[in-house]
Amino acid sequence: MKEKIRVRFAPSPTGPLHIGSLRTAFFNYLFAKKNNGKFILRIDDTDKKRYIKKSINYILDTFKWCNIKYNEGYNKKGKYGPYIQSKRLKIYKKYLKYLIKKKFVYYAYDNKKDILLYKKKNKNFLYNSINREKLNNSINKKNKKIKKKFVIRLKTPKNKNIIFNDKIYGKIKINTNELDDKIIFRSNNTPTYHFANVIDDHLMKITHVIRGKEWIYSTPIQIILYNYLKWKIPNFIHLPLILNKKKGKISKRFYKKKKNNLIIYPIKSKYKSIKINNSFEENGYLPESLLNIIFLLGYKNINKYEILNLKQMIKLFSIKNINKSNIYFNYKKASWINKKHIEKNKKILKNIIYLKLKKKIKKKFNKKILKKIVNSIFNRLYFINIKNIWNVCYYFFKKPKKYIFNKKLKKTIINNKKKIIKFFLKIFFLFKKIKKNIYIKKFFNKLSLKNKKNFFFKLKILRLSIIGSLKGIEIIKIINFIKKKEIIKRIKYFIKNNKLLFTNTKFRKNII
RNA sequence: AGCCCAUUAGUCUAUAGGUUAGGACGUCAGAUUUUCAUUCUGGAAAGAGGGGUUCAAUUCCCCUAUGGGCUGCCA
């Protein structure tokens, strides 16, 4: 009978979860889904010093936002609980006793300062089989005469090659002489990660350990523990890391230290203790497209289709297709992927955009026109957040303060002042006398037949005067969506505020 | 400093020893759209360097370089 696949994501609550960890969680989820297995969420909170309140909540919020569901774990019922390590002390102690009895571990009474000194003297100092006897501070039995604090360290064997087969990296060989006798139990009566992790993974019947590559070097320590306990060693799958350009792996600490605007966190935080100044959510990324982006990172996508929904990702997922090398995040590709997902969800998103705009405008605005505006700006949105929505359509709601154009256009304007003013006057005439848009279209059509180049230029000027920029939706739509009075106002304002362009023109006075 | 891992265009990736080294994003140019955006067409752009093995190496081996990880009573 085939063994039931069980995987776990085991974050430590030391701050918010970034995309690197989200990717680890997601790949665990995908692996479980793909293989009809179970996905477990365990909280590895053995480090009390670095504990940050509400970290767990942030993780749960992120899972919810992304639609990642776990079968067992924190806040859920399950056979193998509790799923939070700080509540499992009794269990750890039981196995610790066994290890002490078998002399696989030992008490160490060193001063921290002494060890630091050794390390200063010799950079490559290791607290291992070679040194532990020299130091003379370590013993197999608890020494009741010494009142000093002690820790419990793992006995690493002398000069043994530990070999394991990583599902991504292949055969990895590490000699035990390169390993420290890791502390597995602290002086404050708590287990460290390595110990708690092995116990829990075994008791929770984890079959595949999928985690970041930074763990590869500590895998042999865990294997030694598995061997001492005579337990079956799970499959190891180490994922390559996502890097910041030239700044090392993405980490909470890095993000704190250097004020940078790189987006690495999925969602915004509801909690005071979790401070995030930028997130994918706030930047208008859709949950599914963030998963798609993460999925594609360092992934051999044999299928040529890159825009995938959750179902498709589950179908396509395979450990074999994960690459080995480090990954640099490409935000431009990410925004393209997001745009494609936006296009896929047109109906729902249009309504959301409409509501967001309505909220932003505050004033009463014609509903029909607002809906039309949403329709016509939709295909130029890369992100669904008010900042980006506003950037694409602000000009419908307020007159321009600045006019952005290039030197070439400036020259052409100066050379053709009279023509432009004439053109504006014609438009005023049309707007005042004829209210129907059909006639305006006809007028444009006539103009376009006369001289195309000239006409293009005139349209650019018209656009510039109305919206202050050369970029925007179709000019006819702009005219349709803004009230005629307002357009006239704006053109006049344009001429007034660009005296340098329109000096000494008779018509200028006429207009103003 | 030691150990572990990686290295194909700016970024992600294809090639299971034999290809004009393919694709995606980006970038540049052109076409369509009366202007903008979309869309379409096309261009530039890569095997880190040096040795082997082989009839043949991007692919296998070694060295160097570069990048990353680990060397915490952090996880």
PDB file of N, CA and C in Angstrom, chain A residues 303-363:
ATOM      1  N   ASN A 303       4.569  23.619 -20.243  1.00  0.00           N
ATOM      2  CA  ASN A 303       3.412  24.168 -20.933  1.00  0.00           C
ATOM      3  C   ASN A 303       3.751  25.586 -21.357  1.00  0.00           C
ATOM      4  N   LYS A 304       3.380  25.946 -22.555  1.00  0.00           N
ATOM      5  CA  LYS A 304       3.735  27.300 -22.984  1.00  0.00           C
ATOM      6  C   LYS A 304       2.837  28.364 -22.373  1.00  0.00           C
ATOM      7  N   TYR A 305       1.692  27.924 -21.856  1.00  0.00           N
ATOM      8  CA  TYR A 305       0.795  28.905 -21.239  1.00  0.00           C
ATOM      9  C   TYR A 305       1.334  29.293 -19.877  1.00  0.00           C
ATOM     10  N   GLU A 306       1.483  30.566 -19.676  1.00  0.00           N
ATOM     11  CA  GLU A 306       2.058  31.023 -18.414  1.00  0.00           C
ATOM     12  C   GLU A 306       1.015  31.567 -17.460  1.00  0.00           C
ATOM     13  N   ILE A 307      -0.132  31.920 -17.996  1.00  0.00           N
ATOM     14  CA  ILE A 307      -1.181  32.471 -17.140  1.00  0.00           C
ATOM     15  C   ILE A 307      -2.034  31.314 -16.642  1.00  0.00           C
ATOM     16  N   LEU A 308      -1.930  31.038 -15.358  1.00  0.00           N
ATOM     17  CA  LEU A 308      -2.550  29.838 -14.814  1.00  0.00           C
ATOM     18  C   LEU A 308      -3.417  30.164 -13.607  1.00  0.00           C
ATOM     19  N   ASN A 309      -4.531  29.440 -13.486  1.00  0.00           N
ATOM     20  CA  ASN A 309      -5.306  29.555 -12.262  1.00  0.00           C
ATOM     21  C   ASN A 309      -4.909  28.420 -11.314  1.00  0.00           C
ATOM     22  N   LEU A 310      -5.459  28.454 -10.122  1.00  0.00           N
ATOM     23  CA  LEU A 310      -5.038  27.516  -9.085  1.00  0.00           C
ATOM     24  C   LEU A 310      -5.160  26.059  -9.538  1.00  0.00           C
ATOM     25  N   LYS A 311      -6.288  25.756 -10.172  1.00  0.00           N
ATOM     26  CA  LYS A 311      -6.519  24.380 -10.631  1.00  0.00           C
ATOM     27  C   LYS A 311      -5.435  23.935 -11.601  1.00  0.00           C
ATOM     28  N   GLN A 312      -5.131  24.820 -12.532  1.00  0.00           N
ATOM     29  CA  GLN A 312      -4.111  24.490 -13.525  1.00  0.00           C
ATOM     30  C   GLN A 312      -2.746  24.307 -12.875  1.00  0.00           C
ATOM     31  N   MET A 313      -2.455  25.132 -11.873  1.00  0.00           N
ATOM     32  CA  MET A 313      -1.164  25.033 -11.184  1.00  0.00           C
ATOM     33  C   MET A 313      -1.054  23.698 -10.463  1.00  0.00           C
ATOM     34  N   ILE A 314      -2.155  23.282  -9.836  1.00  0.00           N
ATOM     35  CA  ILE A 314      -2.138  21.993  -9.148  1.00  0.00           C
ATOM     36  C   ILE A 314      -1.880  20.874 -10.164  1.00  0.00           C
ATOM     37  N   LYS A 315      -2.529  20.974 -11.292  1.00  0.00           N
ATOM     38  CA  LYS A 315      -2.391  19.968 -12.336  1.00  0.00           C
ATOM     39  C   LYS A 315      -0.954  19.895 -12.854  1.00  0.00           C
ATOM     40  N   LEU A 316      -0.365  21.075 -13.065  1.00  0.00           N
ATOM     41  CA  LEU A 316       0.962  21.137 -13.682  1.00  0.00           C
ATOM     42  C   LEU A 316       2.099  20.850 -12.715  1.00  0.00           C
ATOM     43  N   PHE A 317       1.838  21.021 -11.422  1.00  0.00           N
ATOM     44  CA  PHE A 317       2.934  21.007 -10.458  1.00  0.00           C
ATOM     45  C   PHE A 317       3.666  19.679 -10.384  1.00  0.00           C
ATOM     46  N   SER A 318       4.973  19.793 -10.392  1.00  0.00           N
ATOM     47  CA  SER A 318       5.810  18.619 -10.170  1.00  0.00           C
ATOM     48  C   SER A 318       7.156  19.069  -9.604  1.00  0.00           C
ATOM     49  N   ILE A 319       7.633  18.350  -8.585  1.00  0.00           N
ATOM     50  CA  ILE A 319       8.910  18.680  -7.962  1.00  0.00           C
ATOM     51  C   ILE A 319      10.038  18.648  -8.996  1.00  0.00           C
ATOM     52  N   LYS A 320       9.890  17.760  -9.962  1.00  0.00           N
ATOM     53  CA  LYS A 320      10.925  17.605 -10.997  1.00  0.00           C
ATOM     54  C   LYS A 320      11.155  18.902 -11.756  1.00  0.00           C
ATOM     55  N   ASN A 321      10.130  19.736 -11.819  1.00  0.00           N
ATOM     56  CA  ASN A 321      10.242  20.946 -12.631  1.00  0.00           C
ATOM     57  C   ASN A 321      10.782  22.156 -11.878  1.00  0.00           C
ATOM     58  N   ILE A 322      11.224  21.928 -10.657  1.00  0.00           N
ATOM     59  CA  ILE A 322      11.795  23.048  -9.909  1.00  0.00           C
ATOM     60  C   ILE A 322      13.292  23.101 -10.178  1.00  0.00           C
ATOM     61  N   ASN A 323      13.773  24.272 -10.514  1.00  0.00           N
ATOM     62  CA  ASN A 323      15.191  24.437 -10.827  1.00  0.00           C
ATOM     63  C   ASN A 323      16.041  24.598  -9.589  1.00  0.00           C
ATOM     64  N   LYS A 324      17.372  24.484  -9.790  1.00  0.00           N
ATOM     65  CA  LYS A 324      18.266  24.511  -8.639  1.00  0.00           C
ATOM     66  C   LYS A 324      18.824  25.893  -8.320  1.00  0.00           C
ATOM     67  N   SER A 325      18.880  26.749  -9.298  1.00  0.00           N
ATOM     68  CA  SER A 325      19.648  27.983  -9.076  1.00  0.00           C
ATOM     69  C   SER A 325      18.830  29.068  -8.375  1.00  0.00           C
ATOM     70  N   ASN A 326      19.554  30.021  -7.826  1.00  0.00           N
ATOM     71  CA  ASN A 326      18.923  31.141  -7.133  1.00  0.00           C
ATOM     72  C   ASN A 326      18.051  31.952  -8.079  1.00  0.00           C
ATOM     73  N   ILE A 327      17.101  32.655  -7.512  1.00  0.00           N
ATOM     74  CA  ILE A 327      16.120  33.347  -8.341  1.00  0.00           C
ATOM     75  C   ILE A 327      16.101  34.834  -8.019  1.00  0.00           C
ATOM     76  N   TYR A 328      16.069  35.630  -9.058  1.00  0.00           N
ATOM     77  CA  TYR A 328      15.858  37.064  -8.888  1.00  0.00           C
ATOM     78  C   TYR A 328      14.450  37.392  -9.350  1.00  0.00           C
ATOM     79  N   PHE A 329      13.771  38.156  -8.573  1.00  0.00           N
ATOM     80  CA  PHE A 329      12.369  38.479  -8.856  1.00  0.00           C
ATOM     81  C   PHE A 329      12.285  39.526  -9.957  1.00  0.00           C
ATOM     82  N   ASN A 330      11.408  39.299 -10.918  1.00  0.00           N
ATOM     83  CA  ASN A 330      11.232  40.244 -12.010  1.00  0.00           C
ATOM     84  C   ASN A 330       9.864  40.935 -11.875  1.00  0.00           C
ATOM     85  N   TYR A 331       9.879  42.161 -11.385  1.00  0.00           N
ATOM     86  CA  TYR A 331       8.622  42.853 -11.094  1.00  0.00           C
ATOM     87  C   TYR A 331       7.854  43.218 -12.360  1.00  0.00           C
ATOM     88  N   LYS A 332       8.597  43.415 -13.469  1.00  0.00           N
ATOM     89  CA  LYS A 332       7.894  43.766 -14.706  1.00  0.00           C
ATOM     90  C   LYS A 332       7.080  42.577 -15.219  1.00  0.00           C
ATOM     91  N   LYS A 333       7.689  41.403 -15.125  1.00  0.00           N
ATOM     92  CA  LYS A 333       6.941  40.225 -15.546  1.00  0.00           C
ATOM     93  C   LYS A 333       5.756  40.014 -14.597  1.00  0.00           C
ATOM     94  N   ALA A 334       5.993  40.258 -13.335  1.00  0.00           N
ATOM     95  CA  ALA A 334       4.925  40.109 -12.343  1.00  0.00           C
ATOM     96  C   ALA A 334       3.744  41.000 -12.707  1.00  0.00           C
ATOM     97  N   SER A 335       4.027  42.236 -13.124  1.00  0.00           N
ATOM     98  CA  SER A 335       2.922  43.134 -13.429  1.00  0.00           C
ATOM     99  C   SER A 335       2.201  42.687 -14.706  1.00  0.00           C
ATOM    100  N   TRP A 336       2.937  42.118 -15.616  1.00  0.00           N
ATOM    101  CA  TRP A 336       2.309  41.583 -16.840  1.00  0.00           C
ATOM    102  C   TRP A 336       1.369  40.422 -16.500  1.00  0.00           C
ATOM    103  N   ILE A 337       1.849  39.539 -15.642  1.00  0.00           N
ATOM    104  CA  ILE A 337       1.024  38.408 -15.223  1.00  0.00           C
ATOM    105  C   ILE A 337      -0.243  38.915 -14.549  1.00  0.00           C
ATOM    106  N   ASN A 338      -0.060  39.930 -13.709  1.00  0.00           N
ATOM    107  CA  ASN A 338      -1.218  40.503 -13.015  1.00  0.00           C
ATOM    108  C   ASN A 338      -2.235  41.066 -13.998  1.00  0.00           C
ATOM    109  N   LYS A 339      -1.724  41.755 -15.011  1.00  0.00           N
ATOM    110  CA  LYS A 339      -2.613  42.340 -16.029  1.00  0.00           C
ATOM    111  C   LYS A 339      -3.430  41.254 -16.720  1.00  0.00           C
ATOM    112  N   LYS A 340      -2.762  40.149 -17.035  1.00  0.00           N
ATOM    113  CA  LYS A 340      -3.452  39.055 -17.706  1.00  0.00           C
ATOM    114  C   LYS A 340      -4.553  38.471 -16.810  1.00  0.00           C
ATOM    115  N   HIS A 341      -4.280  38.404 -15.528  1.00  0.00           N
ATOM    116  CA  HIS A 341      -5.300  37.903 -14.595  1.00  0.00           C
ATOM    117  C   HIS A 341      -6.443  38.899 -14.472  1.00  0.00           C
ATOM    118  N   ILE A 342      -6.115  40.165 -14.541  1.00  0.00           N
ATOM    119  CA  ILE A 342      -7.157  41.193 -14.497  1.00  0.00           C
ATOM    120  C   ILE A 342      -8.097  41.007 -15.687  1.00  0.00           C
ATOM    121  N   GLU A 343      -7.516  40.810 -16.855  1.00  0.00           N
ATOM    122  CA  GLU A 343      -8.328  40.616 -18.066  1.00  0.00           C
ATOM    123  C   GLU A 343      -9.253  39.406 -17.935  1.00  0.00           C
ATOM    124  N   LYS A 344      -8.766  38.385 -17.264  1.00  0.00           N
ATOM    125  CA  LYS A 344      -9.553  37.167 -17.081  1.00  0.00           C
ATOM    126  C   LYS A 344     -10.783  37.401 -16.202  1.00  0.00           C
ATOM    127  N   ASN A 345     -10.658  38.347 -15.272  1.00  0.00           N
ATOM    128  CA  ASN A 345     -11.740  38.569 -14.312  1.00  0.00           C
ATOM    129  C   ASN A 345     -12.472  39.881 -14.555  1.00  0.00           C
ATOM    130  N   LYS A 346     -12.711  40.136 -15.831  1.00  0.00           N
ATOM    131  CA  LYS A 346     -13.254  41.424 -16.237  1.00  0.00           C
ATOM    132  C   LYS A 346     -14.532  41.801 -15.480  1.00  0.00           C
ATOM    133  N   LYS A 347     -15.484  40.891 -15.496  1.00  0.00           N
ATOM    134  CA  LYS A 347     -16.810  41.231 -14.975  1.00  0.00           C
ATOM    135  C   LYS A 347     -16.762  41.669 -13.512  1.00  0.00           C
ATOM    136  N   ILE A 348     -16.122  40.851 -12.691  1.00  0.00           N
ATOM    137  CA  ILE A 348     -16.086  41.132 -11.259  1.00  0.00           C
ATOM    138  C   ILE A 348     -15.287  42.410 -10.982  1.00  0.00           C
ATOM    139  N   LEU A 349     -14.181  42.522 -11.686  1.00  0.00           N
ATOM    140  CA  LEU A 349     -13.284  43.640 -11.399  1.00  0.00           C
ATOM    141  C   LEU A 349     -13.866  44.989 -11.812  1.00  0.00           C
ATOM    142  N   LYS A 350     -14.625  44.972 -12.903  1.00  0.00           N
ATOM    143  CA  LYS A 350     -15.205  46.241 -13.344  1.00  0.00           C
ATOM    144  C   LYS A 350     -16.050  46.852 -12.242  1.00  0.00           C
ATOM    145  N   ASN A 351     -16.791  46.009 -11.580  1.00  0.00           N
ATOM    146  CA  ASN A 351     -17.636  46.484 -10.490  1.00  0.00           C
ATOM    147  C   ASN A 351     -16.779  47.028  -9.339  1.00  0.00           C
ATOM    148  N   ILE A 352     -15.718  46.317  -9.035  1.00  0.00           N
ATOM    149  CA  ILE A 352     -14.829  46.754  -7.948  1.00  0.00           C
ATOM    150  C   ILE A 352     -14.193  48.101  -8.281  1.00  0.00           C
ATOM    151  N   ILE A 353     -13.742  48.219  -9.533  1.00  0.00           N
ATOM    152  CA  ILE A 353     -13.120  49.473  -9.957  1.00  0.00           C
ATOM    153  C   ILE A 353     -14.133  50.612  -9.859  1.00  0.00           C
ATOM    154  N   TYR A 354     -15.350  50.318 -10.300  1.00  0.00           N
ATOM    155  CA  TYR A 354     -16.415  51.317 -10.258  1.00  0.00           C
ATOM    156  C   TYR A 354     -16.615  51.824  -8.824  1.00  0.00           C
ATOM    157  N   LEU A 355     -16.684  50.889  -7.895  1.00  0.00           N
ATOM    158  CA  LEU A 355     -16.928  51.275  -6.495  1.00  0.00           C
ATOM    159  C   LEU A 355     -15.753  52.060  -5.921  1.00  0.00           C
ATOM    160  N   LYS A 356     -14.559  51.644  -6.287  1.00  0.00           N
ATOM    161  CA  LYS A 356     -13.372  52.339  -5.776  1.00  0.00           C
ATOM    162  C   LYS A 356     -13.315  53.771  -6.291  1.00  0.00           C
ATOM    163  N   LEU A 357     -13.639  53.911  -7.558  1.00  0.00           N
ATOM    164  CA  LEU A 357     -13.623  55.250  -8.148  1.00  0.00           C
ATOM    165  C   LEU A 357     -14.684  56.140  -7.515  1.00  0.00           C
ATOM    166  N   LYS A 358     -15.856  55.558  -7.336  1.00  0.00           N
ATOM    167  CA  LYS A 358     -16.976  56.291  -6.765  1.00  0.00           C
ATOM    168  C   LYS A 358     -16.588  56.836  -5.388  1.00  0.00           C
ATOM    169  N   LYS A 359     -15.908  55.988  -4.640  1.00  0.00           N
ATOM    170  CA  LYS A 359     -15.483  56.364  -3.297  1.00  0.00           C
ATOM    171  C   LYS A 359     -14.466  57.500  -3.357  1.00  0.00           C
ATOM    172  N   LYS A 360     -13.584  57.400  -4.322  1.00  0.00           N
ATOM    173  CA  LYS A 360     -12.497  58.379  -4.439  1.00  0.00           C
ATOM    174  C   LYS A 360     -13.020  59.748  -4.859  1.00  0.00           C
ATOM    175  N   ILE A 361     -14.014  59.756  -5.770  1.00  0.00           N
ATOM    176  CA  ILE A 361     -14.505  61.028  -6.306  1.00  0.00           C
ATOM    177  C   ILE A 361     -15.254  61.829  -5.246  1.00  0.00           C
ATOM    178  N   LYS A 362     -15.989  61.132  -4.435  1.00  0.00           N
ATOM    179  CA  LYS A 362     -16.772  61.760  -3.356  1.00  0.00           C
ATOM    180  C   LYS A 362     -17.985  62.527  -3.877  1.00  0.00           C
ATOM    181  N   LYS A 363     -17.754  63.452  -4.842  1.00  0.00           N
ATOM    182  CA  LYS A 363     -18.866  64.233  -5.385  1.00  0.00           C
ATOM    183  C   LYS A 363     -19.820  63.324  -6.148  1.00  0.00           C
TER     184      LYS A 363
END
